[in-house]
Amino acid sequence: MRLVQISDPHIVARPGLVSGRLDTAATLENTVARIMELRPKVAPIAALLVTGDITDDGAPESYALFREIIAPLDLPILAIPGNHDVRESMRAAFDDTGLMPKTGPLNWISDLPGLRIIGLDTLVEGEGGGTLGKASLEFLADALEMAPDFPILVALHHPPFSCGIGFMDTIGLSGTDKLAEVLRRSSRDIRLVCGHIHHVQFSSVGGCPVISAPAVCSTFDIDFRADAPTGFFDSPGGFLLHDLKAGFRTIAVPPTSGQGPYPFK
Ligand SMILES: [Fe+2]
């Protein structure tokens, strides 16, 4: 069972540029082309998981453009919101996936062959930081308890760990201790995936491994100094390929393959 995870495409309707600089629609198109290039070599792909900041502005036209660009993949879409998303626009934009609840946080469960995926909504509208409210934590606890005897992947936008990049840690996830408690109470095989920090980082929460996806559209500098400048770099980050087969492995796929393969000499 394999799935592709993309994160943080930050789409805006054309001809908009994010921060006056990033053509995020073009970067997502390149990422879709990269997935198409890879796909025959790693088929079959069961679904496309999108871990938030799908749009930069939450506008319905931006969600429509996102759907248009990923349409050639023809994959089931499992989408959770990020801090840049707008809950009701997103609920409407993905209504046809059958995952979105009619009201409340955009938490959902998707059971794929041999894998339960639990999507959690950490969005606090108007704020950069995220949280898991009481309803979402109870949703998670129930979804873990009632799960079939499968490995479980929990997806959320904000990483449940400190990433070391100061300006991102100021807009991190609050209430991580409560999430850790829920995870610790479960005896299931759980791992978590997230986005938001535009980097691949590996950590743990509540005794479970967690990995963050790169961003489709840009990256942040790895700078742990207190006076590190706030801002982004215009390099796309690629995506993650999750592969569940005799265990679970995650592969970070760079945005371009480069030239090759050249023979070893
Ligand atoms: Fe974000």
PDB file of C-alpha atoms and ligand atoms in Angstrom:
ATOM      1  CA  MET A   1       0.000   0.000   0.000  1.00  0.00           C
ATOM      2  CA  ARG A   2       1.592   3.235  -1.121  1.00  0.00           C
ATOM      3  CA  LEU A   3       0.513   6.802  -0.938  1.00  0.00           C
ATOM      4  CA  VAL A   4       1.963  10.144  -1.911  1.00  0.00           C
ATOM      5  CA  GLN A   5       1.965  13.008   0.583  1.00  0.00           C
ATOM      6  CA  ILE A   6       2.293  16.560  -0.666  1.00  0.00           C
ATOM      7  CA  SER A   7       2.221  19.528   1.683  1.00  0.00           C
ATOM      8  CA  ASP A   8       2.018  23.302   1.650  1.00  0.00           C
ATOM      9  CA  PRO A   9       1.375  24.014  -2.038  1.00  0.00           C
ATOM     10  CA  HIS A  10       0.044  27.504  -1.037  1.00  0.00           C
ATOM     11  CA  ILE A  11      -1.985  27.931  -4.224  1.00  0.00           C
ATOM     12  CA  VAL A  12      -3.387  31.324  -5.229  1.00  0.00           C
ATOM     13  CA  ALA A  13      -5.554  31.921  -8.281  1.00  0.00           C
ATOM     14  CA  ARG A  14      -3.668  33.023 -11.377  1.00  0.00           C
ATOM     15  CA  PRO A  15      -1.959  35.370 -12.051  1.00  0.00           C
ATOM     16  CA  GLY A  16      -1.233  35.782  -8.336  1.00  0.00           C
ATOM     17  CA  LEU A  17       2.197  35.233  -6.811  1.00  0.00           C
ATOM     18  CA  VAL A  18       2.677  34.324  -3.146  1.00  0.00           C
ATOM     19  CA  SER A  19       4.566  37.111  -1.351  1.00  0.00           C
ATOM     20  CA  GLY A  20       4.873  38.797  -4.760  1.00  0.00           C
ATOM     21  CA  ARG A  21       7.415  36.171  -5.778  1.00  0.00           C
ATOM     22  CA  LEU A  22       6.326  32.512  -5.837  1.00  0.00           C
ATOM     23  CA  ASP A  23       4.359  31.084  -8.768  1.00  0.00           C
ATOM     24  CA  THR A  24       2.931  28.309  -6.609  1.00  0.00           C
ATOM     25  CA  ALA A  25       0.590  27.004  -9.322  1.00  0.00           C
ATOM     26  CA  ALA A  26       3.592  26.379 -11.586  1.00  0.00           C
ATOM     27  CA  THR A  27       5.462  24.631  -8.758  1.00  0.00           C
ATOM     28  CA  LEU A  28       2.502  22.366  -8.075  1.00  0.00           C
ATOM     29  CA  GLU A  29       2.268  21.570 -11.797  1.00  0.00           C
ATOM     30  CA  ASN A  30       5.943  20.566 -11.757  1.00  0.00           C
ATOM     31  CA  THR A  31       5.335  18.406  -8.683  1.00  0.00           C
ATOM     32  CA  VAL A  32       2.390  16.674 -10.361  1.00  0.00           C
ATOM     33  CA  ALA A  33       4.624  16.005 -13.388  1.00  0.00           C
ATOM     34  CA  ARG A  34       7.280  14.558 -11.050  1.00  0.00           C
ATOM     35  CA  ILE A  35       4.706  12.275  -9.411  1.00  0.00           C
ATOM     36  CA  MET A  36       3.530  11.143 -12.861  1.00  0.00           C
ATOM     37  CA  GLU A  37       7.149  10.427 -13.843  1.00  0.00           C
ATOM     38  CA  LEU A  38       7.736   8.368 -10.707  1.00  0.00           C
ATOM     39  CA  ARG A  39       4.383   6.631 -10.627  1.00  0.00           C
ATOM     40  CA  PRO A  40       4.993   3.725 -13.043  1.00  0.00           C
ATOM     41  CA  LYS A  41       8.097   2.802 -11.016  1.00  0.00           C
ATOM     42  CA  VAL A  42       6.304   2.683  -7.658  1.00  0.00           C
ATOM     43  CA  ALA A  43       2.743   1.767  -8.680  1.00  0.00           C
ATOM     44  CA  PRO A  44       0.145   1.345  -7.467  1.00  0.00           C
ATOM     45  CA  ILE A  45      -0.432   4.576  -5.549  1.00  0.00           C
ATOM     46  CA  ALA A  46      -3.619   4.377  -3.476  1.00  0.00           C
ATOM     47  CA  ALA A  47      -4.210   8.031  -2.606  1.00  0.00           C
ATOM     48  CA  LEU A  48      -2.882  11.571  -2.455  1.00  0.00           C
ATOM     49  CA  LEU A  49      -2.569  12.922   1.085  1.00  0.00           C
ATOM     50  CA  VAL A  50      -2.372  16.721   1.326  1.00  0.00           C
ATOM     51  CA  THR A  51      -1.264  18.050   4.715  1.00  0.00           C
ATOM     52  CA  GLY A  52      -2.491  21.597   4.625  1.00  0.00           C
ATOM     53  CA  ASP A  53      -1.793  25.092   3.371  1.00  0.00           C
ATOM     54  CA  ILE A  54      -3.450  23.881   0.221  1.00  0.00           C
ATOM     55  CA  THR A  55      -4.124  27.502  -0.593  1.00  0.00           C
ATOM     56  CA  ASP A  56      -2.324  30.608   0.597  1.00  0.00           C
ATOM     57  CA  ASP A  57      -5.482  32.708   0.914  1.00  0.00           C
ATOM     58  CA  GLY A  58      -8.405  30.309   1.519  1.00  0.00           C
ATOM     59  CA  ALA A  59     -10.262  31.597  -1.555  1.00  0.00           C
ATOM     60  CA  PRO A  60     -12.659  29.238  -3.383  1.00  0.00           C
ATOM     61  CA  GLU A  61     -10.892  30.025  -6.706  1.00  0.00           C
ATOM     62  CA  SER A  62      -7.584  28.915  -5.198  1.00  0.00           C
ATOM     63  CA  TYR A  63      -9.065  25.553  -4.124  1.00  0.00           C
ATOM     64  CA  ALA A  64     -10.577  25.190  -7.611  1.00  0.00           C
ATOM     65  CA  LEU A  65      -7.152  25.752  -9.194  1.00  0.00           C
ATOM     66  CA  PHE A  66      -5.589  23.209  -6.809  1.00  0.00           C
ATOM     67  CA  ARG A  67      -8.182  20.621  -7.852  1.00  0.00           C
ATOM     68  CA  GLU A  68      -7.595  21.436 -11.523  1.00  0.00           C
ATOM     69  CA  ILE A  69      -3.816  21.003 -11.257  1.00  0.00           C
ATOM     70  CA  ILE A  70      -3.922  17.672  -9.405  1.00  0.00           C
ATOM     71  CA  ALA A  71      -6.766  16.256 -11.544  1.00  0.00           C
ATOM     72  CA  PRO A  72      -4.388  14.391 -13.938  1.00  0.00           C
ATOM     73  CA  LEU A  73      -3.261  12.235 -10.996  1.00  0.00           C
ATOM     74  CA  ASP A  74      -6.799  10.851 -10.741  1.00  0.00           C
ATOM     75  CA  LEU A  75      -6.232   9.752  -7.135  1.00  0.00           C
ATOM     76  CA  PRO A  76      -8.504   9.833  -4.086  1.00  0.00           C
ATOM     77  CA  ILE A  77      -7.700  13.073  -2.226  1.00  0.00           C
ATOM     78  CA  LEU A  78      -7.225  13.024   1.548  1.00  0.00           C
ATOM     79  CA  ALA A  79      -6.926  16.674   2.595  1.00  0.00           C
ATOM     80  CA  ILE A  80      -6.541  18.416   5.939  1.00  0.00           C
ATOM     81  CA  PRO A  81      -6.349  22.168   6.509  1.00  0.00           C
ATOM     82  CA  GLY A  82      -3.302  24.246   7.391  1.00  0.00           C
ATOM     83  CA  ASN A  83      -3.133  27.668   8.980  1.00  0.00           C
ATOM     84  CA  HIS A  84      -3.502  29.410   5.601  1.00  0.00           C
ATOM     85  CA  ASP A  85      -6.687  27.507   4.747  1.00  0.00           C
ATOM     86  CA  VAL A  86     -10.252  28.601   5.450  1.00  0.00           C
ATOM     87  CA  ARG A  87     -12.400  25.850   6.924  1.00  0.00           C
ATOM     88  CA  GLU A  88     -15.684  26.463   5.143  1.00  0.00           C
ATOM     89  CA  SER A  89     -14.051  27.091   1.731  1.00  0.00           C
ATOM     90  CA  MET A  90     -12.158  23.873   2.160  1.00  0.00           C
ATOM     91  CA  ARG A  91     -15.173  21.898   3.313  1.00  0.00           C
ATOM     92  CA  ALA A  92     -16.989  22.992   0.146  1.00  0.00           C
ATOM     93  CA  ALA A  93     -14.006  22.404  -2.142  1.00  0.00           C
ATOM     94  CA  PHE A  94     -13.561  18.784  -0.991  1.00  0.00           C
ATOM     95  CA  ASP A  95     -17.192  17.927  -0.322  1.00  0.00           C
ATOM     96  CA  ASP A  96     -17.133  15.389  -3.179  1.00  0.00           C
ATOM     97  CA  THR A  97     -14.402  13.320  -1.478  1.00  0.00           C
ATOM     98  CA  GLY A  98     -16.957  12.132   1.077  1.00  0.00           C
ATOM     99  CA  LEU A  99     -14.444  12.724   3.903  1.00  0.00           C
ATOM    100  CA  MET A 100     -15.442  16.172   5.094  1.00  0.00           C
ATOM    101  CA  PRO A 101     -17.894  16.310   8.006  1.00  0.00           C
ATOM    102  CA  LYS A 102     -20.865  18.646   7.472  1.00  0.00           C
ATOM    103  CA  THR A 103     -19.974  20.802  10.478  1.00  0.00           C
ATOM    104  CA  GLY A 104     -17.120  21.369  12.921  1.00  0.00           C
ATOM    105  CA  PRO A 105     -13.431  20.572  12.545  1.00  0.00           C
ATOM    106  CA  LEU A 106     -12.323  18.821   9.344  1.00  0.00           C
ATOM    107  CA  ASN A 107     -11.373  15.563  11.058  1.00  0.00           C
ATOM    108  CA  TRP A 108     -11.848  12.346   9.095  1.00  0.00           C
ATOM    109  CA  ILE A 109     -10.996   8.657   8.851  1.00  0.00           C
ATOM    110  CA  SER A 110      -9.991   6.915   5.642  1.00  0.00           C
ATOM    111  CA  ASP A 111      -9.514   3.152   5.658  1.00  0.00           C
ATOM    112  CA  LEU A 112      -7.252   2.014   2.817  1.00  0.00           C
ATOM    113  CA  PRO A 113      -6.178  -1.605   2.282  1.00  0.00           C
ATOM    114  CA  GLY A 114      -4.145  -2.426   5.403  1.00  0.00           C
ATOM    115  CA  LEU A 115      -3.884   1.158   6.659  1.00  0.00           C
ATOM    116  CA  ARG A 116      -6.160   3.491   8.611  1.00  0.00           C
ATOM    117  CA  ILE A 117      -5.451   7.192   8.017  1.00  0.00           C
ATOM    118  CA  ILE A 118      -6.805   9.684  10.534  1.00  0.00           C
ATOM    119  CA  GLY A 119      -6.867  13.318   9.406  1.00  0.00           C
ATOM    120  CA  LEU A 120      -6.883  15.977  12.150  1.00  0.00           C
ATOM    121  CA  ASP A 121      -7.776  19.647  11.836  1.00  0.00           C
ATOM    122  CA  THR A 122      -5.356  21.920  13.746  1.00  0.00           C
ATOM    123  CA  LEU A 123      -6.526  25.165  12.113  1.00  0.00           C
ATOM    124  CA  VAL A 124      -7.216  28.221  14.280  1.00  0.00           C
ATOM    125  CA  GLU A 125      -8.565  30.652  11.716  1.00  0.00           C
ATOM    126  CA  GLY A 126      -6.684  33.933  11.583  1.00  0.00           C
ATOM    127  CA  GLU A 127      -3.677  32.540  13.440  1.00  0.00           C
ATOM    128  CA  GLY A 128      -0.434  30.929  12.312  1.00  0.00           C
ATOM    129  CA  GLY A 129      -0.226  28.514  15.213  1.00  0.00           C
ATOM    130  CA  GLY A 130      -2.475  25.490  15.527  1.00  0.00           C
ATOM    131  CA  THR A 131      -4.218  23.488  18.182  1.00  0.00           C
ATOM    132  CA  LEU A 132      -6.096  20.246  18.708  1.00  0.00           C
ATOM    133  CA  GLY A 133      -9.310  21.057  20.535  1.00  0.00           C
ATOM    134  CA  LYS A 134     -11.184  18.730  22.869  1.00  0.00           C
ATOM    135  CA  ALA A 135     -13.458  17.509  20.045  1.00  0.00           C
ATOM    136  CA  SER A 136     -10.484  16.641  17.816  1.00  0.00           C
ATOM    137  CA  LEU A 137      -8.629  14.827  20.603  1.00  0.00           C
ATOM    138  CA  GLU A 138     -11.768  12.800  21.374  1.00  0.00           C
ATOM    139  CA  PHE A 139     -12.161  12.096  17.659  1.00  0.00           C
ATOM    140  CA  LEU A 140      -8.599  10.787  17.578  1.00  0.00           C
ATOM    141  CA  ALA A 141      -9.046   8.664  20.704  1.00  0.00           C
ATOM    142  CA  ASP A 142     -12.222   7.073  19.271  1.00  0.00           C
ATOM    143  CA  ALA A 143     -10.635   6.550  15.846  1.00  0.00           C
ATOM    144  CA  LEU A 144      -7.685   4.752  17.462  1.00  0.00           C
ATOM    145  CA  GLU A 145      -9.891   2.674  19.734  1.00  0.00           C
ATOM    146  CA  MET A 146     -12.270   1.531  16.991  1.00  0.00           C
ATOM    147  CA  ALA A 147      -9.578   0.944  14.367  1.00  0.00           C
ATOM    148  CA  PRO A 148      -9.282  -2.326  12.503  1.00  0.00           C
ATOM    149  CA  ASP A 149      -6.118  -4.261  13.248  1.00  0.00           C
ATOM    150  CA  PHE A 150      -4.061  -2.143  10.836  1.00  0.00           C
ATOM    151  CA  PRO A 151      -1.152   0.230  11.196  1.00  0.00           C
ATOM    152  CA  ILE A 152      -2.400   3.791  11.656  1.00  0.00           C
ATOM    153  CA  LEU A 153      -1.179   7.006  10.065  1.00  0.00           C
ATOM    154  CA  VAL A 154      -2.267  10.231  11.779  1.00  0.00           C
ATOM    155  CA  ALA A 155      -2.029  13.325   9.568  1.00  0.00           C
ATOM    156  CA  LEU A 156      -2.030  16.902  10.856  1.00  0.00           C
ATOM    157  CA  HIS A 157      -0.632  20.167   9.518  1.00  0.00           C
ATOM    158  CA  HIS A 158       1.292  21.555  12.485  1.00  0.00           C
ATOM    159  CA  PRO A 159       4.195  19.365  13.699  1.00  0.00           C
ATOM    160  CA  PRO A 160       3.784  18.077  17.249  1.00  0.00           C
ATOM    161  CA  PHE A 161       7.425  18.932  17.963  1.00  0.00           C
ATOM    162  CA  SER A 162       9.664  21.981  18.055  1.00  0.00           C
ATOM    163  CA  CYS A 163      11.534  22.327  14.747  1.00  0.00           C
ATOM    164  CA  GLY A 164      14.325  24.666  15.908  1.00  0.00           C
ATOM    165  CA  ILE A 165      13.520  27.385  13.345  1.00  0.00           C
ATOM    166  CA  GLY A 166      12.495  30.254  15.638  1.00  0.00           C
ATOM    167  CA  PHE A 167       9.873  31.981  13.535  1.00  0.00           C
ATOM    168  CA  MET A 168       8.142  28.668  12.831  1.00  0.00           C
ATOM    169  CA  ASP A 169       8.226  27.516  16.446  1.00  0.00           C
ATOM    170  CA  THR A 170       6.327  30.682  17.405  1.00  0.00           C
ATOM    171  CA  ILE A 171       3.460  29.389  15.225  1.00  0.00           C
ATOM    172  CA  GLY A 172       3.653  25.740  16.247  1.00  0.00           C
ATOM    173  CA  LEU A 173       1.082  23.360  17.736  1.00  0.00           C
ATOM    174  CA  SER A 174      -0.253  24.038  21.213  1.00  0.00           C
ATOM    175  CA  GLY A 175      -1.525  21.238  23.446  1.00  0.00           C
ATOM    176  CA  THR A 176       1.007  18.684  22.189  1.00  0.00           C
ATOM    177  CA  ASP A 177       1.076  17.156  25.689  1.00  0.00           C
ATOM    178  CA  LYS A 178      -2.609  16.231  25.389  1.00  0.00           C
ATOM    179  CA  LEU A 179      -1.989  14.655  21.982  1.00  0.00           C
ATOM    180  CA  ALA A 180       0.898  12.676  23.490  1.00  0.00           C
ATOM    181  CA  GLU A 181      -1.419  11.420  26.258  1.00  0.00           C
ATOM    182  CA  VAL A 182      -3.974  10.111  23.748  1.00  0.00           C
ATOM    183  CA  LEU A 183      -1.259   8.389  21.722  1.00  0.00           C
ATOM    184  CA  ARG A 184       0.315   6.834  24.827  1.00  0.00           C
ATOM    185  CA  ARG A 185      -3.022   5.350  25.884  1.00  0.00           C
ATOM    186  CA  SER A 186      -3.244   3.410  22.615  1.00  0.00           C
ATOM    187  CA  SER A 187      -1.422   0.165  22.007  1.00  0.00           C
ATOM    188  CA  ARG A 188      -1.766   0.476  18.227  1.00  0.00           C
ATOM    189  CA  ASP A 189       1.020   0.780  15.634  1.00  0.00           C
ATOM    190  CA  ILE A 190       0.827   4.543  15.059  1.00  0.00           C
ATOM    191  CA  ARG A 191       2.952   7.023  13.141  1.00  0.00           C
ATOM    192  CA  LEU A 192       2.258  10.653  12.399  1.00  0.00           C
ATOM    193  CA  VAL A 193       2.867  12.863   9.379  1.00  0.00           C
ATOM    194  CA  CYS A 194       2.648  16.635   9.132  1.00  0.00           C
ATOM    195  CA  GLY A 195       3.694  19.664   7.089  1.00  0.00           C
ATOM    196  CA  HIS A 196       3.943  23.388   7.919  1.00  0.00           C
ATOM    197  CA  ILE A 197       7.706  23.683   8.502  1.00  0.00           C
ATOM    198  CA  HIS A 198       8.688  23.254   4.812  1.00  0.00           C
ATOM    199  CA  HIS A 199      11.335  20.691   5.735  1.00  0.00           C
ATOM    200  CA  VAL A 200      11.696  16.978   6.239  1.00  0.00           C
ATOM    201  CA  GLN A 201      12.285  16.423   9.933  1.00  0.00           C
ATOM    202  CA  PHE A 202      11.927  13.256  11.981  1.00  0.00           C
ATOM    203  CA  SER A 203      10.893  13.265  15.631  1.00  0.00           C
ATOM    204  CA  SER A 204       8.465  11.534  17.990  1.00  0.00           C
ATOM    205  CA  VAL A 205       5.415  12.306  20.120  1.00  0.00           C
ATOM    206  CA  GLY A 206       3.756  10.110  22.723  1.00  0.00           C
ATOM    207  CA  GLY A 207       6.140   7.297  21.815  1.00  0.00           C
ATOM    208  CA  CYS A 208       5.160   7.401  18.127  1.00  0.00           C
ATOM    209  CA  PRO A 209       7.390   8.413  15.216  1.00  0.00           C
ATOM    210  CA  VAL A 210       6.489  11.585  13.339  1.00  0.00           C
ATOM    211  CA  ILE A 211       7.860  12.920  10.072  1.00  0.00           C
ATOM    212  CA  SER A 212       7.244  16.285   8.435  1.00  0.00           C
ATOM    213  CA  ALA A 213       6.887  16.623   4.685  1.00  0.00           C
ATOM    214  CA  PRO A 214       8.783  19.139   2.589  1.00  0.00           C
ATOM    215  CA  ALA A 215       6.712  21.948   1.052  1.00  0.00           C
ATOM    216  CA  VAL A 216       5.769  21.820  -2.582  1.00  0.00           C
ATOM    217  CA  CYS A 217       6.395  25.562  -2.989  1.00  0.00           C
ATOM    218  CA  SER A 218       9.367  26.743  -0.904  1.00  0.00           C
ATOM    219  CA  THR A 219      11.772  25.994   1.942  1.00  0.00           C
ATOM    220  CA  PHE A 220      12.952  27.725   5.105  1.00  0.00           C
ATOM    221  CA  ASP A 221      16.591  28.085   6.031  1.00  0.00           C
ATOM    222  CA  ILE A 222      17.976  25.739   8.661  1.00  0.00           C
ATOM    223  CA  ASP A 223      19.037  28.443  11.065  1.00  0.00           C
ATOM    224  CA  PHE A 224      18.672  27.840  14.782  1.00  0.00           C
ATOM    225  CA  ARG A 225      20.198  31.194  15.846  1.00  0.00           C
ATOM    226  CA  ALA A 226      18.012  33.592  17.820  1.00  0.00           C
ATOM    227  CA  ASP A 227      18.581  36.365  15.258  1.00  0.00           C
ATOM    228  CA  ALA A 228      17.854  34.169  12.221  1.00  0.00           C
ATOM    229  CA  PRO A 229      16.087  36.183   9.518  1.00  0.00           C
ATOM    230  CA  THR A 230      12.401  35.434   8.970  1.00  0.00           C
ATOM    231  CA  GLY A 231      11.532  34.447   5.415  1.00  0.00           C
ATOM    232  CA  PHE A 232      11.525  31.739   2.779  1.00  0.00           C
ATOM    233  CA  PHE A 233      13.728  30.395   0.024  1.00  0.00           C
ATOM    234  CA  ASP A 234      12.212  29.867  -3.419  1.00  0.00           C
ATOM    235  CA  SER A 235      13.396  26.266  -3.820  1.00  0.00           C
ATOM    236  CA  PRO A 236      10.625  23.642  -4.100  1.00  0.00           C
ATOM    237  CA  GLY A 237      10.897  20.752  -1.673  1.00  0.00           C
ATOM    238  CA  GLY A 238       9.375  17.716  -3.406  1.00  0.00           C
ATOM    239  CA  PHE A 239       7.117  15.283  -1.579  1.00  0.00           C
ATOM    240  CA  LEU A 240       6.953  12.083   0.493  1.00  0.00           C
ATOM    241  CA  LEU A 241       6.195   8.570  -0.678  1.00  0.00           C
ATOM    242  CA  HIS A 242       4.852   6.324   2.101  1.00  0.00           C
ATOM    243  CA  ASP A 243       5.152   2.595   1.516  1.00  0.00           C
ATOM    244  CA  LEU A 244       3.486   0.066   3.759  1.00  0.00           C
ATOM    245  CA  LYS A 245       4.824  -3.388   2.990  1.00  0.00           C
ATOM    246  CA  ALA A 246       6.277  -5.674   5.647  1.00  0.00           C
ATOM    247  CA  GLY A 247       6.675  -2.556   7.797  1.00  0.00           C
ATOM    248  CA  PHE A 248       6.417   1.109   7.039  1.00  0.00           C
ATOM    249  CA  ARG A 249       8.919   3.277   5.244  1.00  0.00           C
ATOM    250  CA  THR A 250       8.871   6.858   4.076  1.00  0.00           C
ATOM    251  CA  ILE A 251      10.920   8.148   1.167  1.00  0.00           C
ATOM    252  CA  ALA A 252      11.588  11.867   0.627  1.00  0.00           C
ATOM    253  CA  VAL A 253      11.381  12.434  -3.139  1.00  0.00           C
ATOM    254  CA  PRO A 254      13.330  15.466  -4.391  1.00  0.00           C
ATOM    255  CA  PRO A 255      11.552  17.815  -6.822  1.00  0.00           C
ATOM    256  CA  THR A 256      13.725  16.815  -9.781  1.00  0.00           C
ATOM    257  CA  SER A 257      15.507  13.581 -10.601  1.00  0.00           C
ATOM    258  CA  GLY A 258      18.594  15.092 -12.234  1.00  0.00           C
ATOM    259  CA  GLN A 259      20.286  13.428 -15.206  1.00  0.00           C
ATOM    260  CA  GLY A 260      21.028   9.697 -15.289  1.00  0.00           C
ATOM    261  CA  PRO A 261      21.197   6.886 -14.505  1.00  0.00           C
ATOM    262  CA  TYR A 262      24.892   6.765 -15.358  1.00  0.00           C
ATOM    263  CA  PRO A 263      26.736   3.426 -15.185  1.00  0.00           C
ATOM    264  CA  PHE A 264      29.043   2.829 -12.205  1.00  0.00           C
ATOM    265  CA  LYS A 265      32.687   2.618 -13.335  1.00  0.00           C
TER     266      LYS A 265
HETATM  267 FE    FE B   1       1.483  26.219   7.554  1.00  0.00          FE
END
